[in-house]
CSV table of C-alpha atoms (C1' of nucleotides) in Angstrom, one decimal:
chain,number,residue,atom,x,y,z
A,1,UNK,CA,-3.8,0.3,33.2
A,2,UNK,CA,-6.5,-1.3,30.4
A,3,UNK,CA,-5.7,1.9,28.6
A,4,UNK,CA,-2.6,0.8,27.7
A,5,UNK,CA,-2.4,-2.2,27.0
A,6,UNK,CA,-5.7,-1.2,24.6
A,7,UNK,CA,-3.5,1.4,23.2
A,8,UNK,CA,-0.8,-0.8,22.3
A,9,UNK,CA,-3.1,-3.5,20.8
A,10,UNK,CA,-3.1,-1.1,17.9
A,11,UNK,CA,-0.1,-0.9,15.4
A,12,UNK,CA,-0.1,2.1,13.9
A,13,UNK,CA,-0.2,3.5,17.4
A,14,UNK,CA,2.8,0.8,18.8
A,15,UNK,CA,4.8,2.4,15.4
A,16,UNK,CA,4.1,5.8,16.5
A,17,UNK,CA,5.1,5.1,19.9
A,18,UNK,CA,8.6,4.1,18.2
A,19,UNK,CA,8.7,7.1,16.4
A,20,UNK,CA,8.7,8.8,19.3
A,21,UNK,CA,11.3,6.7,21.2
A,22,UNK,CA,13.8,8.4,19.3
A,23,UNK,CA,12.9,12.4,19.5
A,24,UNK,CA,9.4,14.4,19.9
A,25,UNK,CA,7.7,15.2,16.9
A,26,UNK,CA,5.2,17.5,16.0
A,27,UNK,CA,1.8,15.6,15.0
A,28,UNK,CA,2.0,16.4,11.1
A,29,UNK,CA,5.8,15.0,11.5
A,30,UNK,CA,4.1,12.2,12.7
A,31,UNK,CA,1.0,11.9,10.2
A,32,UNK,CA,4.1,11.6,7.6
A,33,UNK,CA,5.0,8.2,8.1
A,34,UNK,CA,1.6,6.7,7.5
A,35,UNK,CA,-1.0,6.3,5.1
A,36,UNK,CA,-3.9,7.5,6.8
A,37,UNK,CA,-5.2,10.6,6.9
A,38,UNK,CA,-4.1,13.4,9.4
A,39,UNK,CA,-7.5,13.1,11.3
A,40,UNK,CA,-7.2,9.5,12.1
A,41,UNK,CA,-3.6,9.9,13.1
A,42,UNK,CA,-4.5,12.7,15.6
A,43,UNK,CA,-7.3,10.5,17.0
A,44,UNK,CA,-5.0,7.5,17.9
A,45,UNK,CA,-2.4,10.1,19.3
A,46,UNK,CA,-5.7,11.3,21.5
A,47,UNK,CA,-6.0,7.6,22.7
A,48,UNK,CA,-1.8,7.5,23.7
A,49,UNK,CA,-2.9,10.6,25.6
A,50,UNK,CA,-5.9,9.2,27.1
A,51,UNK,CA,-3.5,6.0,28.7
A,52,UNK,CA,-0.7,8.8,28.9
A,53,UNK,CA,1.7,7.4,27.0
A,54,UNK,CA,2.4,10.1,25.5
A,55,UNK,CA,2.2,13.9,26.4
A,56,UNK,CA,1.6,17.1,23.8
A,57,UNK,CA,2.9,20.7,24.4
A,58,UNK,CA,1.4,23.5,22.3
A,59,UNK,CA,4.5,25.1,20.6
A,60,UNK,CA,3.0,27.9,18.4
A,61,UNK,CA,1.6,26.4,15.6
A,62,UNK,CA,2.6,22.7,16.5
A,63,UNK,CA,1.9,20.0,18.8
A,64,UNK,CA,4.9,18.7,20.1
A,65,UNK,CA,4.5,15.1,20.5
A,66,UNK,CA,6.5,13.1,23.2
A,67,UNK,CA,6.5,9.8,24.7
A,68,UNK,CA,6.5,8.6,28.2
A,69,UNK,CA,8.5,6.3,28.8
A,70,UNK,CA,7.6,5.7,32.6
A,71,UNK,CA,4.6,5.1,32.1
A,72,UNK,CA,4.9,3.1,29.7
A,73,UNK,CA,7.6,1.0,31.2
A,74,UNK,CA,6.4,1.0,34.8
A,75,UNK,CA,2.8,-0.4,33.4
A,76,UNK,CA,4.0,-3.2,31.8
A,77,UNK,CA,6.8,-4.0,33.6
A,78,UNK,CA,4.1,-4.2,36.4
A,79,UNK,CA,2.0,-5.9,34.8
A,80,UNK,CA,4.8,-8.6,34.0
A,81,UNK,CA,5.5,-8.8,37.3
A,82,UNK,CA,2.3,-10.8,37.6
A,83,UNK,CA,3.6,-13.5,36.0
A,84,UNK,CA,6.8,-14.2,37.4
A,85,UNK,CA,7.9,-17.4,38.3
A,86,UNK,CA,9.2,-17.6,42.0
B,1,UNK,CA,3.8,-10.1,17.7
B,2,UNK,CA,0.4,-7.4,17.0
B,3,UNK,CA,-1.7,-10.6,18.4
B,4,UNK,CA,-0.1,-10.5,21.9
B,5,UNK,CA,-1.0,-7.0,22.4
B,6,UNK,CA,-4.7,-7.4,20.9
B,7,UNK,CA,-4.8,-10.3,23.6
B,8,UNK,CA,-4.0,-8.3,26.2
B,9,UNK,CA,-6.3,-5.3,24.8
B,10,UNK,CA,-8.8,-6.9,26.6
B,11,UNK,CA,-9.5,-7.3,30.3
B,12,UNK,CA,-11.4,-10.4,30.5
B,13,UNK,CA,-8.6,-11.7,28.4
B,14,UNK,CA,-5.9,-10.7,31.1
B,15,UNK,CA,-7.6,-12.1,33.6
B,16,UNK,CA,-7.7,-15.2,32.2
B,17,UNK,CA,-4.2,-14.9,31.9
B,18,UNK,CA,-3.9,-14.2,36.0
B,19,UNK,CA,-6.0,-17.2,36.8
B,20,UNK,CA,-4.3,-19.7,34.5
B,21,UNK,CA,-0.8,-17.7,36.2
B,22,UNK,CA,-1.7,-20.0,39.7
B,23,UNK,CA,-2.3,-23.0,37.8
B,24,UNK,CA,-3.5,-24.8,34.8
B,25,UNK,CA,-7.5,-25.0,34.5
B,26,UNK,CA,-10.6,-26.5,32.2
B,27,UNK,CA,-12.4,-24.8,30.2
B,28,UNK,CA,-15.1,-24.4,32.5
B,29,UNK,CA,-13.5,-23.5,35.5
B,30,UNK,CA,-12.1,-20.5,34.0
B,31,UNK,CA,-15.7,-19.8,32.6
B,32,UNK,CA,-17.0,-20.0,36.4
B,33,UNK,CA,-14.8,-16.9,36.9
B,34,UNK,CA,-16.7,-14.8,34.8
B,35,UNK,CA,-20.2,-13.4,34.6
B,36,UNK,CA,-20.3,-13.9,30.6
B,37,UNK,CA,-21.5,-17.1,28.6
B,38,UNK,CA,-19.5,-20.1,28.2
B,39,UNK,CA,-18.8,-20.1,24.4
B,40,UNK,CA,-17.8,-15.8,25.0
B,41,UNK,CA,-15.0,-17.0,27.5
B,42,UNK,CA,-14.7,-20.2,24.8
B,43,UNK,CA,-14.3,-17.4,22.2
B,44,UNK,CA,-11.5,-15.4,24.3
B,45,UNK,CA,-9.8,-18.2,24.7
B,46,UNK,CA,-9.2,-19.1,21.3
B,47,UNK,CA,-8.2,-16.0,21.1
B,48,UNK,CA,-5.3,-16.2,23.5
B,49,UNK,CA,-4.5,-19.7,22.1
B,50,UNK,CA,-4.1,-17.9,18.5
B,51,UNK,CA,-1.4,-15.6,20.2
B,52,UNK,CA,0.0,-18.5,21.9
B,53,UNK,CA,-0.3,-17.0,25.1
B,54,UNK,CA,-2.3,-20.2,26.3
B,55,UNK,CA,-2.3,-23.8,25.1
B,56,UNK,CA,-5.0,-26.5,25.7
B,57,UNK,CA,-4.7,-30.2,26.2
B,58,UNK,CA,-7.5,-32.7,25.7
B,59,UNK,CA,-8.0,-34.6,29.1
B,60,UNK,CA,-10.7,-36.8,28.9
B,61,UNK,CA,-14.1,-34.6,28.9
B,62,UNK,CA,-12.1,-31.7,29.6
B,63,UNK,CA,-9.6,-29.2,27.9
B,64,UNK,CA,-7.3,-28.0,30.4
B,65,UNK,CA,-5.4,-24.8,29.3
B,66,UNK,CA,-2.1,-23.2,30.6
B,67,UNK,CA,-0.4,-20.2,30.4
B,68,UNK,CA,2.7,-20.0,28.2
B,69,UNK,CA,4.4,-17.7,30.3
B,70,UNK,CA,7.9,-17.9,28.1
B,71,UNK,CA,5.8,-16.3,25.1
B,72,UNK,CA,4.2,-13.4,27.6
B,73,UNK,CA,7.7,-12.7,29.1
B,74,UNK,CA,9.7,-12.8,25.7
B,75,UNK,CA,7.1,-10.9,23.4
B,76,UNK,CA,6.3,-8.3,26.2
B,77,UNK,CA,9.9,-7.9,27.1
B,78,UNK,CA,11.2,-8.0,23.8
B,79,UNK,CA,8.9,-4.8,23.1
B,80,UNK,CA,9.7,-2.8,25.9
B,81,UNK,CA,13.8,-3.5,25.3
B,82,UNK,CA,12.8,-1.1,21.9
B,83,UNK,CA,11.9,1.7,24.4
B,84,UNK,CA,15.2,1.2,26.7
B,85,UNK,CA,17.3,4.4,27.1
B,86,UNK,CA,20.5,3.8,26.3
C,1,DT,C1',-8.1,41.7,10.0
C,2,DA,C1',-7.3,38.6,6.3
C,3,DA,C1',-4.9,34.8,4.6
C,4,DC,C1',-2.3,30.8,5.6
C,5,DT,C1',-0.7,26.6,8.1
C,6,DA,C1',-1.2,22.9,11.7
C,7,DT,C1',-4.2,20.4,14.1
C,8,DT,C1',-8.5,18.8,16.1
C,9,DT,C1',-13.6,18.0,16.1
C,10,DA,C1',-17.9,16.5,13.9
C,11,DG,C1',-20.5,13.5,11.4
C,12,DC,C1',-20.5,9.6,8.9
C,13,DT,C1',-19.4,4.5,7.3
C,14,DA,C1',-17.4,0.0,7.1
C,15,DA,C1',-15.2,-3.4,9.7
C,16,DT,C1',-14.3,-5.6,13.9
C,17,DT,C1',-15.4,-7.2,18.4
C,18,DA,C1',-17.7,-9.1,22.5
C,19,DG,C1',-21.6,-10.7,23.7
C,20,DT,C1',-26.0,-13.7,23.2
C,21,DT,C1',-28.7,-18.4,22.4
C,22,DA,C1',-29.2,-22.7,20.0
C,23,DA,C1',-27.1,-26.4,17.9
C,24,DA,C1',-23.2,-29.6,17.3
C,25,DC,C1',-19.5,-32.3,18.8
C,26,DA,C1',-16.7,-35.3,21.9
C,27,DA,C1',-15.8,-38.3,25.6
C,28,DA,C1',-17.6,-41.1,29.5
C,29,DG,C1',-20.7,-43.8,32.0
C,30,DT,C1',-25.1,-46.8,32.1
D,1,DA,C1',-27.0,-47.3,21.7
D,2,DC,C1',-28.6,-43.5,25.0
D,3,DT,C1',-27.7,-40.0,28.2
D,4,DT,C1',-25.0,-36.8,30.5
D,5,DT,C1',-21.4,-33.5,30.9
D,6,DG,C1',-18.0,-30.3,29.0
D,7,DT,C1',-16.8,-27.6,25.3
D,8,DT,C1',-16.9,-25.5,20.8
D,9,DT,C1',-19.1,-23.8,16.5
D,10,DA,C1',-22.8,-21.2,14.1
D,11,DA,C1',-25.6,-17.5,13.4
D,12,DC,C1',-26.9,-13.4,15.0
D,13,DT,C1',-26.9,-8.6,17.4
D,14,DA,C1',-25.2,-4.4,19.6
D,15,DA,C1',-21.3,-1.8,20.6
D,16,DT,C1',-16.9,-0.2,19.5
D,17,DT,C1',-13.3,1.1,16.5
D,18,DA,C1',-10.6,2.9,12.7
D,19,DG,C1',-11.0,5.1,8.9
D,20,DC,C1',-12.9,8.9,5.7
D,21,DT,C1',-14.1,14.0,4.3
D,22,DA,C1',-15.5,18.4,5.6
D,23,DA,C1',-15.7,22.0,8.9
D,24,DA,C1',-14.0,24.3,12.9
D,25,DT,C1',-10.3,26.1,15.9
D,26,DA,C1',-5.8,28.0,17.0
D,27,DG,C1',-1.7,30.3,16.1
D,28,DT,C1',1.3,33.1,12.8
D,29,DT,C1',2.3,36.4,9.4
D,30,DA,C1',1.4,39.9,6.1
DNA sequence: TAACTATTTAGCTAATTAGTTAAACAAAGT
DNA sequence: ACTTTGTTTAACTAATTAGCTAAATAGTTA
């Protein structure tokens, strides 16, 4: 659960989470919207995979990015639980 | 917004969080908590304060700190509503 | 198999971070 | 005013992180 929440302490992985929201991408689609290079990009996606936030498929020459949202939702959403009032 | 989710990056930090989510407590008390020196759990909390996850009022020798769940709740929740289906 | 494209890995650097101890500051009691 | 107690600030260090470029890997196509 640390992994995540250290994963979304970073914004350029938060935005690339929101990227995702809206359809997989392959990683070069993804290195697009940023500045940095293509390296750096495919290490943060390596850290969303690490806290599994978000998946890869091989699809011949691409990565297919995509997010998961369950996990994503039922971390934090668990977490939050924590600090409900009662 | 991006200092929320640093503030939660860490674990130390979070836990801070869970212990001031029972009740309000000094400066020290949290700091018995943890294994790690007084002015590094000083440091974290200055940290939270920054993202206005905690506040701290001056009571006589002490500075007792609270949780400000309203600003957990709404900046965590107000991320994850991005990442609603629809 | 050679050339090309997409992506990752390796090796490096600069910046940031979490911790340390020692010193400073603030409030209270004697 | 001096001492004690609680906390923060300063100065430093070690570890981690985010970035870079160059090289390697993997898949496709000619």
């Amino acid at each position: 659960m640390g992994g995540v929440f250290k994963a979304l302490g970073d914004p350029t992985r938060r935005e690339i989470l929101s990227l995702l929201r809206d359809r997989d991408r392959s990683a070069g689609e993804i290195a697009e919207h940023f500045e940095i290079s293509k390296p750096a990009i495919s290490k943060h996606l390596d850290i969303l995979k690490e806290a599994e936030l978000v998946s890869a498929e091989k699809q011949g020459l691409y990565r297919i990015y995509s997010i998961n949202l369950t996990v994503l939702q039922e971390t934090v959403s668990g977490f939050m639980d924590l600090f409900e009032k009662e």
